[in-house]
């Protein structure tokens, strides 16, 4: 069991959730305010995507990331910022016998362009999604090939940013360890992402199997989506890991009750404390994750 727990709050994500809950932050001002709310509720880290303020859809605009970062840094809280680098890997295969007629959901760019905002802003942590995945039940695929991953890992290391490896299935973990073996990553963090169709399911057996295959002494966290968010938070702590919650992964505090990011962090803090553990401050989290404060 982990008695000193890092909580990451994933504030908004890239999915079509803003239309489902008015509490999902969209504008840079709202995203930064959600980061402050999460920090005050007890989060150690905030994981940030940005959205087009006009449409609410996902965005890769460096200016939007910059505004979010500036607003967070100007706030009266200390919080570790983790920026996604997973945008730009979306491929919507065309219908029926026309697979090359890519759909409107396609947003496919190279591995270094996916890091443009990371290079410009140098957060303490950024993510690296460690493999290709059937994403959902239609024709959407998240694409991240071995060659793309090697290029991204090498650049993140050159920038001096700590990589958090997003692991959606067991093969992703296998390749993440291969990149470490090749010297492309320096003591990365691991995030076990469970319950996303059709990756690894959100259950105890799967999480434990992945934990058993992590590198020795790895710092890791895990999460489940939807109603499995809090059960997987408790399971991660019991298996020696850290926790991620937030509106990127789950919109509800209780059945039928929409949540804010701060409320989800508060619920996670309560679960962790009732298990006999404690939540680390950002300063303590930096020490545990070997981060240099920006």
CSV table of C-alpha atoms in Angstrom, one decimal:
chain,number,residue,atom,x,y,z
A,1,UNK,CA,0.0,0.0,0.0
A,2,UNK,CA,1.1,3.6,-0.7
A,3,UNK,CA,0.8,5.8,2.4
A,4,UNK,CA,2.0,9.0,0.7
A,5,UNK,CA,-0.2,9.6,-2.3
A,6,UNK,CA,0.0,12.0,-5.2
A,7,UNK,CA,-3.4,13.2,-6.6
A,8,UNK,CA,-3.5,14.3,-10.2
A,9,UNK,CA,-6.7,16.1,-11.3
A,10,UNK,CA,-7.3,15.9,-15.1
A,11,UNK,CA,-9.3,19.0,-15.6
A,12,UNK,CA,-11.0,18.9,-19.0
A,13,UNK,CA,-9.7,16.4,-21.5
A,14,UNK,CA,-10.5,16.4,-25.2
A,15,UNK,CA,-13.7,14.5,-25.4
A,16,UNK,CA,-17.2,15.7,-26.1
A,17,UNK,CA,-18.0,16.3,-22.4
A,18,UNK,CA,-18.6,20.0,-22.3
A,19,UNK,CA,-22.0,19.4,-23.9
A,20,UNK,CA,-22.8,16.9,-21.1
A,21,UNK,CA,-21.9,19.0,-18.1
A,22,UNK,CA,-21.7,22.8,-17.6
A,23,UNK,CA,-19.0,22.2,-15.0
A,24,UNK,CA,-16.4,21.1,-17.6
A,25,UNK,CA,-14.0,24.0,-18.1
A,26,UNK,CA,-13.6,25.3,-21.6
A,27,UNK,CA,-11.9,28.7,-21.8
A,28,UNK,CA,-8.3,29.2,-20.5
A,29,UNK,CA,-9.8,31.3,-17.6
A,30,UNK,CA,-12.1,28.5,-16.7
A,31,UNK,CA,-9.4,25.8,-17.0
A,32,UNK,CA,-7.0,27.8,-14.8
A,33,UNK,CA,-9.8,28.4,-12.3
A,34,UNK,CA,-10.4,24.7,-12.2
A,35,UNK,CA,-6.7,24.1,-11.5
A,36,UNK,CA,-6.9,26.5,-8.6
A,37,UNK,CA,-10.0,24.8,-7.3
A,38,UNK,CA,-8.4,21.4,-7.5
A,39,UNK,CA,-5.2,22.7,-5.8
A,40,UNK,CA,-7.2,24.1,-2.9
A,41,UNK,CA,-9.1,20.8,-2.6
A,42,UNK,CA,-5.9,19.0,-2.2
A,43,UNK,CA,-4.6,18.0,-5.6
A,44,UNK,CA,-0.8,17.7,-6.1
A,45,UNK,CA,-0.8,17.9,-9.9
A,46,UNK,CA,-3.2,19.2,-12.5
A,47,UNK,CA,-3.3,17.6,-16.0
A,48,UNK,CA,-4.3,20.1,-18.7
A,49,UNK,CA,-5.7,20.0,-22.1
A,50,UNK,CA,-7.1,23.1,-23.8
A,51,UNK,CA,-10.3,23.7,-25.8
A,52,UNK,CA,-11.4,26.1,-28.5
A,53,UNK,CA,-13.3,28.8,-26.4
A,54,UNK,CA,-15.9,29.2,-29.2
A,55,UNK,CA,-16.7,25.6,-30.0
A,56,UNK,CA,-15.6,23.7,-26.8
A,57,UNK,CA,-13.8,21.2,-29.0
A,58,UNK,CA,-10.2,20.0,-28.4
A,59,UNK,CA,-7.4,22.3,-29.5
A,60,UNK,CA,-3.6,22.3,-29.9
A,61,UNK,CA,-3.3,26.1,-29.9
A,62,UNK,CA,0.0,27.0,-28.1
A,63,UNK,CA,-1.5,30.4,-27.2
A,64,UNK,CA,-4.3,28.8,-25.3
A,65,UNK,CA,-1.9,26.6,-23.4
A,66,UNK,CA,0.2,29.7,-22.6
A,67,UNK,CA,-2.7,31.6,-21.2
A,68,UNK,CA,-3.7,28.6,-19.0
A,69,UNK,CA,-0.1,28.3,-17.7
A,70,UNK,CA,0.2,32.1,-17.0
A,71,UNK,CA,-3.1,32.2,-15.2
A,72,UNK,CA,-2.1,29.2,-13.0
A,73,UNK,CA,1.3,30.6,-12.2
A,74,UNK,CA,-0.3,34.0,-11.3
A,75,UNK,CA,-2.7,32.3,-8.8
A,76,UNK,CA,-2.1,32.1,-5.1
A,77,UNK,CA,-1.6,28.4,-5.1
A,78,UNK,CA,1.3,26.0,-5.6
A,79,UNK,CA,0.5,23.2,-8.1
A,80,UNK,CA,2.5,20.9,-10.4
A,81,UNK,CA,1.4,21.4,-14.0
A,82,UNK,CA,1.2,18.4,-16.3
A,83,UNK,CA,0.4,19.2,-20.0
A,84,UNK,CA,-0.9,16.6,-22.4
A,85,UNK,CA,1.2,15.8,-25.4
A,86,UNK,CA,-1.4,13.3,-26.7
A,87,UNK,CA,-3.2,15.7,-29.1
A,88,UNK,CA,-2.6,15.1,-32.8
A,89,UNK,CA,-2.9,11.4,-32.9
A,90,UNK,CA,-6.6,11.0,-33.8
A,91,UNK,CA,-7.5,9.1,-36.9
A,92,UNK,CA,-11.1,8.5,-38.0
A,93,UNK,CA,-11.2,5.7,-40.6
A,94,UNK,CA,-13.7,6.2,-43.4
A,95,UNK,CA,-16.9,4.2,-43.5
A,96,UNK,CA,-17.6,0.8,-45.0
A,97,UNK,CA,-15.3,0.1,-48.0
A,98,UNK,CA,-13.8,3.6,-48.0
A,99,UNK,CA,-11.3,3.5,-45.2
A,100,UNK,CA,-9.1,6.3,-46.8
A,101,UNK,CA,-12.0,8.8,-46.6
A,102,UNK,CA,-10.9,10.0,-43.2
A,103,UNK,CA,-13.6,11.5,-41.0
A,104,UNK,CA,-13.9,15.0,-39.4
A,105,UNK,CA,-12.5,13.6,-36.2
A,106,UNK,CA,-9.1,13.1,-37.8
A,107,UNK,CA,-6.3,15.3,-36.3
A,108,UNK,CA,-3.1,13.6,-37.2
A,109,UNK,CA,0.3,15.3,-37.0
A,110,UNK,CA,3.9,14.3,-36.4
A,111,UNK,CA,5.5,13.5,-33.0
A,112,UNK,CA,7.5,16.7,-32.6
A,113,UNK,CA,4.6,19.0,-33.6
A,114,UNK,CA,2.6,17.3,-30.8
A,115,UNK,CA,5.2,18.7,-28.5
A,116,UNK,CA,5.1,22.3,-29.7
A,117,UNK,CA,3.4,23.7,-26.6
A,118,UNK,CA,5.6,21.6,-24.3
A,119,UNK,CA,8.7,23.1,-26.0
A,120,UNK,CA,7.3,26.6,-25.8
A,121,UNK,CA,6.2,26.4,-22.1
A,122,UNK,CA,8.4,23.8,-20.4
A,123,UNK,CA,5.9,22.4,-17.9
A,124,UNK,CA,7.2,20.2,-15.1
A,125,UNK,CA,5.5,17.1,-16.6
A,126,UNK,CA,4.0,16.2,-20.0
A,127,UNK,CA,2.4,13.0,-21.1
A,128,UNK,CA,3.4,10.5,-23.8
A,129,UNK,CA,0.6,8.1,-24.9
A,130,UNK,CA,2.5,4.9,-25.4
A,131,UNK,CA,0.8,3.1,-28.3
A,132,UNK,CA,-2.0,2.9,-30.8
A,133,UNK,CA,-5.5,2.1,-29.6
A,134,UNK,CA,-9.0,1.4,-31.0
A,135,UNK,CA,-10.7,4.4,-29.3
A,136,UNK,CA,-14.4,3.8,-28.7
A,137,UNK,CA,-16.8,1.7,-30.6
A,138,UNK,CA,-16.7,3.3,-34.0
A,139,UNK,CA,-13.9,4.0,-36.5
A,140,UNK,CA,-11.7,6.1,-34.3
A,141,UNK,CA,-8.1,5.2,-33.6
A,142,UNK,CA,-5.5,6.9,-31.5
A,143,UNK,CA,-2.2,6.6,-33.4
A,144,UNK,CA,1.2,6.6,-31.8
A,145,UNK,CA,3.7,4.3,-33.6
A,146,UNK,CA,7.0,3.0,-32.2
A,147,UNK,CA,8.9,5.5,-34.4
A,148,UNK,CA,6.8,8.4,-33.3
A,149,UNK,CA,7.1,7.4,-29.7
A,150,UNK,CA,10.9,7.2,-29.9
A,151,UNK,CA,11.1,10.6,-31.5
A,152,UNK,CA,8.7,12.1,-28.9
A,153,UNK,CA,10.5,10.5,-25.9
A,154,UNK,CA,13.9,11.7,-27.2
A,155,UNK,CA,12.6,15.3,-27.5
A,156,UNK,CA,10.9,15.3,-24.1
A,157,UNK,CA,14.2,14.1,-22.5
A,158,UNK,CA,16.1,16.8,-24.3
A,159,UNK,CA,13.8,19.5,-23.0
A,160,UNK,CA,14.3,18.4,-19.4
A,161,UNK,CA,10.6,17.8,-18.9
A,162,UNK,CA,9.5,14.7,-16.9
A,163,UNK,CA,7.6,12.2,-19.1
A,164,UNK,CA,4.4,10.6,-17.8
A,165,UNK,CA,3.8,7.5,-19.8
A,166,UNK,CA,0.2,6.9,-20.5
A,167,UNK,CA,-0.4,3.2,-20.6
A,168,UNK,CA,-3.8,2.1,-22.1
A,169,UNK,CA,-3.0,-1.6,-22.6
A,170,UNK,CA,-0.3,-4.1,-21.7
A,171,UNK,CA,1.6,-3.8,-25.0
A,172,UNK,CA,2.0,-0.1,-24.3
A,173,UNK,CA,3.7,-1.0,-21.1
A,174,UNK,CA,5.9,-3.4,-22.9
A,175,UNK,CA,7.1,-0.7,-25.3
A,176,UNK,CA,7.5,1.9,-22.6
A,177,UNK,CA,10.0,-0.4,-20.9
A,178,UNK,CA,11.7,-0.8,-24.3
A,179,UNK,CA,12.2,2.9,-24.6
A,180,UNK,CA,13.7,3.0,-21.1
A,181,UNK,CA,16.0,0.2,-22.1
A,182,UNK,CA,17.1,2.2,-25.1
A,183,UNK,CA,17.9,5.2,-22.9
A,184,UNK,CA,15.3,7.4,-24.5
A,185,UNK,CA,13.6,8.3,-21.2
A,186,UNK,CA,15.0,9.4,-17.8
A,187,UNK,CA,13.1,7.8,-14.9
A,188,UNK,CA,9.7,8.5,-16.3
A,189,UNK,CA,6.4,8.4,-14.4
A,190,UNK,CA,3.7,5.9,-15.4
A,191,UNK,CA,-0.1,6.4,-15.6
A,192,UNK,CA,-2.3,3.3,-16.0
A,193,UNK,CA,-5.4,4.3,-17.9
A,194,UNK,CA,-8.2,1.8,-17.5
A,195,UNK,CA,-11.7,1.4,-18.8
A,196,UNK,CA,-11.4,3.2,-22.2
A,197,UNK,CA,-12.9,1.0,-24.9
A,198,UNK,CA,-11.0,-0.9,-26.2
A,199,UNK,CA,-8.0,-0.7,-24.0
A,200,UNK,CA,-7.3,-2.3,-20.7
A,201,UNK,CA,-10.5,-2.8,-18.6
A,202,UNK,CA,-10.9,-1.1,-15.2
A,203,UNK,CA,-10.7,-4.0,-12.8
A,204,UNK,CA,-8.4,-5.3,-10.0
A,205,UNK,CA,-6.9,-8.2,-12.0
A,206,UNK,CA,-5.9,-5.9,-14.9
A,207,UNK,CA,-4.4,-3.2,-12.7
A,208,UNK,CA,-2.4,-5.7,-10.7
A,209,UNK,CA,-1.1,-7.4,-13.8
A,210,UNK,CA,0.1,-4.1,-15.1
A,211,UNK,CA,1.6,-3.1,-11.8
A,212,UNK,CA,3.4,-6.4,-11.6
A,213,UNK,CA,5.1,-5.6,-14.9
A,214,UNK,CA,6.2,-2.0,-14.1
A,215,UNK,CA,10.0,-1.4,-13.8
A,216,UNK,CA,11.3,-1.8,-10.3
A,217,UNK,CA,10.7,1.3,-8.0
A,218,UNK,CA,8.6,3.1,-10.7
A,219,UNK,CA,6.4,6.0,-9.6
A,220,UNK,CA,3.0,5.3,-11.0
A,221,UNK,CA,-0.7,6.2,-10.8
A,222,UNK,CA,-3.8,4.7,-12.1
A,223,UNK,CA,-7.4,5.7,-12.9
A,224,UNK,CA,-10.7,4.3,-14.2
A,225,UNK,CA,-13.2,6.2,-16.2
A,226,UNK,CA,-16.9,6.9,-15.4
A,227,UNK,CA,-18.3,5.1,-12.3
A,228,UNK,CA,-15.0,3.2,-11.9
A,229,UNK,CA,-13.0,6.4,-11.1
A,230,UNK,CA,-13.2,6.2,-7.3
A,231,UNK,CA,-13.0,2.3,-7.1
A,232,UNK,CA,-9.8,2.4,-9.2
A,233,UNK,CA,-8.5,5.3,-7.1
A,234,UNK,CA,-8.8,3.1,-4.0
A,235,UNK,CA,-7.3,0.1,-5.8
A,236,UNK,CA,-4.3,2.1,-7.0
A,237,UNK,CA,-3.5,3.2,-3.4
A,238,UNK,CA,-3.8,-0.4,-2.2
A,239,UNK,CA,-1.4,-1.6,-4.9
A,240,UNK,CA,1.2,1.0,-4.0
A,241,UNK,CA,0.3,3.7,-6.5
A,242,UNK,CA,-1.0,7.2,-6.9
A,243,UNK,CA,-4.3,8.5,-8.0
A,244,UNK,CA,-5.9,10.5,-10.9
A,245,UNK,CA,-9.4,11.9,-10.8
A,246,UNK,CA,-11.1,14.8,-12.6
A,247,UNK,CA,-13.7,15.7,-15.2
A,248,UNK,CA,-11.6,14.4,-18.1
A,249,UNK,CA,-12.4,10.9,-16.9
A,250,UNK,CA,-15.7,11.2,-15.1
A,251,UNK,CA,-18.5,13.8,-14.9
A,252,UNK,CA,-20.3,12.6,-11.7
A,253,UNK,CA,-19.8,12.9,-8.0
A,254,UNK,CA,-22.7,10.5,-7.3
A,255,UNK,CA,-25.4,8.9,-9.5
A,256,UNK,CA,-27.1,11.7,-11.4
A,257,UNK,CA,-25.1,14.4,-9.5
A,258,UNK,CA,-22.7,16.4,-11.7
A,259,UNK,CA,-19.3,17.1,-10.1
A,260,UNK,CA,-16.7,19.8,-10.3
A,261,UNK,CA,-13.0,19.0,-10.4
A,262,UNK,CA,-12.6,20.2,-6.8
A,263,UNK,CA,-15.4,18.0,-5.6
A,264,UNK,CA,-13.8,14.9,-7.2
A,265,UNK,CA,-10.5,15.8,-5.6
A,266,UNK,CA,-12.2,16.2,-2.2
A,267,UNK,CA,-13.8,12.7,-2.6
A,268,UNK,CA,-10.4,11.2,-3.5
A,269,UNK,CA,-8.8,12.9,-0.5
A,270,UNK,CA,-11.5,11.4,1.8
A,271,UNK,CA,-11.0,7.9,0.3
A,272,UNK,CA,-7.3,8.1,0.7
A,273,UNK,CA,-7.5,9.4,4.3
A,274,UNK,CA,-10.0,6.7,5.3
A,275,UNK,CA,-7.5,4.1,3.9
A,276,UNK,CA,-5.0,5.4,6.4
A,277,UNK,CA,-2.9,7.3,3.9
A,278,UNK,CA,-2.2,11.0,3.2
A,279,UNK,CA,-2.1,13.2,0.2
A,280,UNK,CA,1.2,14.9,-0.7
A,281,UNK,CA,1.6,18.6,-1.2
A,282,UNK,CA,3.0,19.8,-4.5
A,283,UNK,CA,6.4,20.4,-2.8
A,284,UNK,CA,6.4,16.8,-1.5
A,285,UNK,CA,5.2,15.5,-4.9
A,286,UNK,CA,8.1,17.2,-6.6
A,287,UNK,CA,10.5,15.5,-4.2
A,288,UNK,CA,8.8,12.1,-4.8
A,289,UNK,CA,8.8,12.5,-8.6
A,290,UNK,CA,12.3,14.1,-8.8
A,291,UNK,CA,11.0,17.3,-10.4
A,292,UNK,CA,12.7,20.7,-10.6
A,293,UNK,CA,10.2,23.4,-9.9
A,294,UNK,CA,9.8,25.7,-13.0
